[in-house]
């Protein structure tokens, strides 16, 4: 689906954008016994301070570390990701051990309908 393309392109672009050289991004996918699929995108980038982990999915949210890095954007990317994941019947979670410790985004999607 093109929505899935938008979701994963956005997460991968962010993983690269918020990483210093050398960029290292890991993508892992697995099916869960209940039929859902879990995809994790992890980087060794600048990380996300714990208090901001939930807020990063809000519309127009620009984190303090985002502004300091002078990264362009409107603060809509992760809001769009969360909205599209929810439309697909899934959920997305951001995880980080804090500033400088990298980030992980875990997307869990329901099984595709049988045709």
PDB file of C-alpha atoms in Angstrom:
ATOM      1  CA  UNK A   1       0.000   0.000   0.000  1.00  0.00           C
ATOM      2  CA  UNK A   2       1.210   3.539  -0.630  1.00  0.00           C
ATOM      3  CA  UNK A   3       0.395   4.364   3.002  1.00  0.00           C
ATOM      4  CA  UNK A   4       2.919   1.762   4.132  1.00  0.00           C
ATOM      5  CA  UNK A   5       5.456   3.334   1.791  1.00  0.00           C
ATOM      6  CA  UNK A   6       4.895   6.751   3.383  1.00  0.00           C
ATOM      7  CA  UNK A   7       5.185   5.268   6.895  1.00  0.00           C
ATOM      8  CA  UNK A   8       8.456   3.448   6.332  1.00  0.00           C
ATOM      9  CA  UNK A   9      10.052   6.080   4.075  1.00  0.00           C
ATOM     10  CA  UNK A  10       9.426   8.678   6.765  1.00  0.00           C
ATOM     11  CA  UNK A  11      10.868   6.529   9.554  1.00  0.00           C
ATOM     12  CA  UNK A  12      13.929   5.583   7.495  1.00  0.00           C
ATOM     13  CA  UNK A  13      14.561   9.180   6.407  1.00  0.00           C
ATOM     14  CA  UNK A  14      14.361  10.327  10.035  1.00  0.00           C
ATOM     15  CA  UNK A  15      16.767   7.591  11.140  1.00  0.00           C
ATOM     16  CA  UNK A  16      19.310   8.887   8.617  1.00  0.00           C
ATOM     17  CA  UNK A  17      18.580  12.595   9.166  1.00  0.00           C
ATOM     18  CA  UNK A  18      19.080  12.371  12.947  1.00  0.00           C
ATOM     19  CA  UNK A  19      22.269  10.295  12.787  1.00  0.00           C
ATOM     20  CA  UNK A  20      25.838  11.497  12.541  1.00  0.00           C
ATOM     21  CA  UNK A  21      28.405   9.819  10.297  1.00  0.00           C
ATOM     22  CA  UNK A  22      28.790   6.921   9.977  1.00  0.00           C
ATOM     23  CA  UNK A  23      25.050   6.341   9.701  1.00  0.00           C
ATOM     24  CA  UNK A  24      23.926   2.933  10.925  1.00  0.00           C
ATOM     25  CA  UNK A  25      20.240   1.985  10.591  1.00  0.00           C
ATOM     26  CA  UNK A  26      18.876  -1.479  11.331  1.00  0.00           C
ATOM     27  CA  UNK A  27      15.526  -2.743  10.065  1.00  0.00           C
ATOM     28  CA  UNK A  28      14.026  -5.929  11.448  1.00  0.00           C
ATOM     29  CA  UNK A  29      10.647  -7.481  10.683  1.00  0.00           C
ATOM     30  CA  UNK A  30       8.957 -10.434  12.299  1.00  0.00           C
ATOM     31  CA  UNK A  31       5.552 -12.009  12.372  1.00  0.00           C
ATOM     32  CA  UNK A  32       3.971 -12.364  15.776  1.00  0.00           C
ATOM     33  CA  UNK A  33       2.064 -15.568  16.639  1.00  0.00           C
ATOM     34  CA  UNK A  34      -1.306 -13.741  16.496  1.00  0.00           C
ATOM     35  CA  UNK A  35      -0.675 -12.920  12.813  1.00  0.00           C
ATOM     36  CA  UNK A  36       0.431  -9.329  13.282  1.00  0.00           C
ATOM     37  CA  UNK A  37       3.718  -8.061  11.855  1.00  0.00           C
ATOM     38  CA  UNK A  38       6.228  -6.065  13.877  1.00  0.00           C
ATOM     39  CA  UNK A  39       8.774  -3.861  12.094  1.00  0.00           C
ATOM     40  CA  UNK A  40      11.530  -2.138  14.033  1.00  0.00           C
ATOM     41  CA  UNK A  41      13.726   0.645  12.674  1.00  0.00           C
ATOM     42  CA  UNK A  42      16.681   1.409  14.937  1.00  0.00           C
ATOM     43  CA  UNK A  43      19.496   3.909  14.597  1.00  0.00           C
ATOM     44  CA  UNK A  44      22.570   4.978  16.524  1.00  0.00           C
ATOM     45  CA  UNK A  45      21.656   8.634  16.139  1.00  0.00           C
ATOM     46  CA  UNK A  46      21.100  11.524  18.494  1.00  0.00           C
ATOM     47  CA  UNK A  47      18.359   9.798  20.485  1.00  0.00           C
ATOM     48  CA  UNK A  48      15.244  11.269  22.044  1.00  0.00           C
ATOM     49  CA  UNK A  49      15.052  12.598  25.612  1.00  0.00           C
ATOM     50  CA  UNK A  50      12.574  10.462  27.580  1.00  0.00           C
ATOM     51  CA  UNK A  51      10.100  13.296  28.320  1.00  0.00           C
ATOM     52  CA  UNK A  52       9.712  13.880  24.582  1.00  0.00           C
ATOM     53  CA  UNK A  53       9.066  10.266  23.502  1.00  0.00           C
ATOM     54  CA  UNK A  54       5.265  10.586  23.540  1.00  0.00           C
ATOM     55  CA  UNK A  55       5.111  14.175  22.306  1.00  0.00           C
ATOM     56  CA  UNK A  56       7.078  13.555  19.100  1.00  0.00           C
ATOM     57  CA  UNK A  57       3.929  12.158  17.442  1.00  0.00           C
ATOM     58  CA  UNK A  58       1.968  15.389  17.980  1.00  0.00           C
ATOM     59  CA  UNK A  59       1.158  17.632  15.035  1.00  0.00           C
ATOM     60  CA  UNK A  60       3.737  20.414  14.487  1.00  0.00           C
ATOM     61  CA  UNK A  61       5.870  19.173  17.370  1.00  0.00           C
ATOM     62  CA  UNK A  62       9.502  20.218  17.018  1.00  0.00           C
ATOM     63  CA  UNK A  63      11.660  18.804  19.761  1.00  0.00           C
ATOM     64  CA  UNK A  64      14.291  20.971  21.399  1.00  0.00           C
ATOM     65  CA  UNK A  65      17.063  18.756  19.985  1.00  0.00           C
ATOM     66  CA  UNK A  66      15.477  18.995  16.522  1.00  0.00           C
ATOM     67  CA  UNK A  67      15.670  22.786  16.501  1.00  0.00           C
ATOM     68  CA  UNK A  68      19.225  22.769  17.862  1.00  0.00           C
ATOM     69  CA  UNK A  69      20.364  20.541  14.982  1.00  0.00           C
ATOM     70  CA  UNK A  70      18.842  22.971  12.466  1.00  0.00           C
ATOM     71  CA  UNK A  71      16.988  20.135  10.767  1.00  0.00           C
ATOM     72  CA  UNK A  72      14.314  21.370   8.416  1.00  0.00           C
ATOM     73  CA  UNK A  73      10.749  20.198   8.621  1.00  0.00           C
ATOM     74  CA  UNK A  74       7.327  21.231   9.788  1.00  0.00           C
ATOM     75  CA  UNK A  75       6.976  18.710  12.588  1.00  0.00           C
ATOM     76  CA  UNK A  76       4.395  16.698  10.670  1.00  0.00           C
ATOM     77  CA  UNK A  77       6.318  13.558   9.702  1.00  0.00           C
ATOM     78  CA  UNK A  78       5.779  11.491  12.829  1.00  0.00           C
ATOM     79  CA  UNK A  79       2.225  12.793  13.200  1.00  0.00           C
ATOM     80  CA  UNK A  80       1.520  11.478   9.687  1.00  0.00           C
ATOM     81  CA  UNK A  81       3.253   8.181  10.507  1.00  0.00           C
ATOM     82  CA  UNK A  82       1.101   7.661  13.599  1.00  0.00           C
ATOM     83  CA  UNK A  83      -2.094   8.638  11.760  1.00  0.00           C
ATOM     84  CA  UNK A  84      -1.422   6.248   8.870  1.00  0.00           C
ATOM     85  CA  UNK A  85      -0.380   3.388  11.156  1.00  0.00           C
ATOM     86  CA  UNK A  86      -3.616   3.804  13.103  1.00  0.00           C
ATOM     87  CA  UNK A  87      -5.600   3.841   9.842  1.00  0.00           C
ATOM     88  CA  UNK A  88      -3.983   0.507   9.033  1.00  0.00           C
ATOM     89  CA  UNK A  89      -5.179  -0.832  12.400  1.00  0.00           C
ATOM     90  CA  UNK A  90      -1.732  -0.789  13.966  1.00  0.00           C
ATOM     91  CA  UNK A  91       0.349   1.153  16.430  1.00  0.00           C
ATOM     92  CA  UNK A  92       3.734   2.841  16.503  1.00  0.00           C
ATOM     93  CA  UNK A  93       5.950   3.351  19.535  1.00  0.00           C
ATOM     94  CA  UNK A  94       9.152   5.379  19.901  1.00  0.00           C
ATOM     95  CA  UNK A  95      11.877   4.115  22.228  1.00  0.00           C
ATOM     96  CA  UNK A  96      15.180   5.699  23.224  1.00  0.00           C
ATOM     97  CA  UNK A  97      17.574   5.533  26.137  1.00  0.00           C
ATOM     98  CA  UNK A  98      18.003   9.307  25.845  1.00  0.00           C
ATOM     99  CA  UNK A  99      20.139  11.907  24.128  1.00  0.00           C
ATOM    100  CA  UNK A 100      23.014  10.422  22.173  1.00  0.00           C
ATOM    101  CA  UNK A 101      21.740   6.861  22.604  1.00  0.00           C
ATOM    102  CA  UNK A 102      19.887   6.280  19.335  1.00  0.00           C
ATOM    103  CA  UNK A 103      16.208   5.632  18.701  1.00  0.00           C
ATOM    104  CA  UNK A 104      13.939   2.724  17.865  1.00  0.00           C
ATOM    105  CA  UNK A 105      10.550   2.964  16.229  1.00  0.00           C
ATOM    106  CA  UNK A 106       8.398  -0.137  16.454  1.00  0.00           C
ATOM    107  CA  UNK A 107       5.429  -0.438  14.109  1.00  0.00           C
ATOM    108  CA  UNK A 108       2.960  -3.249  14.727  1.00  0.00           C
ATOM    109  CA  UNK A 109       0.464  -3.943  11.955  1.00  0.00           C
ATOM    110  CA  UNK A 110      -2.538  -6.235  11.835  1.00  0.00           C
ATOM    111  CA  UNK A 111      -2.531  -9.104   9.350  1.00  0.00           C
ATOM    112  CA  UNK A 112      -3.426  -8.318   5.771  1.00  0.00           C
ATOM    113  CA  UNK A 113      -6.986  -9.336   4.884  1.00  0.00           C
ATOM    114  CA  UNK A 114      -7.291 -12.639   3.043  1.00  0.00           C
ATOM    115  CA  UNK A 115      -8.457 -12.372  -0.546  1.00  0.00           C
TER     116      UNK A 115
END
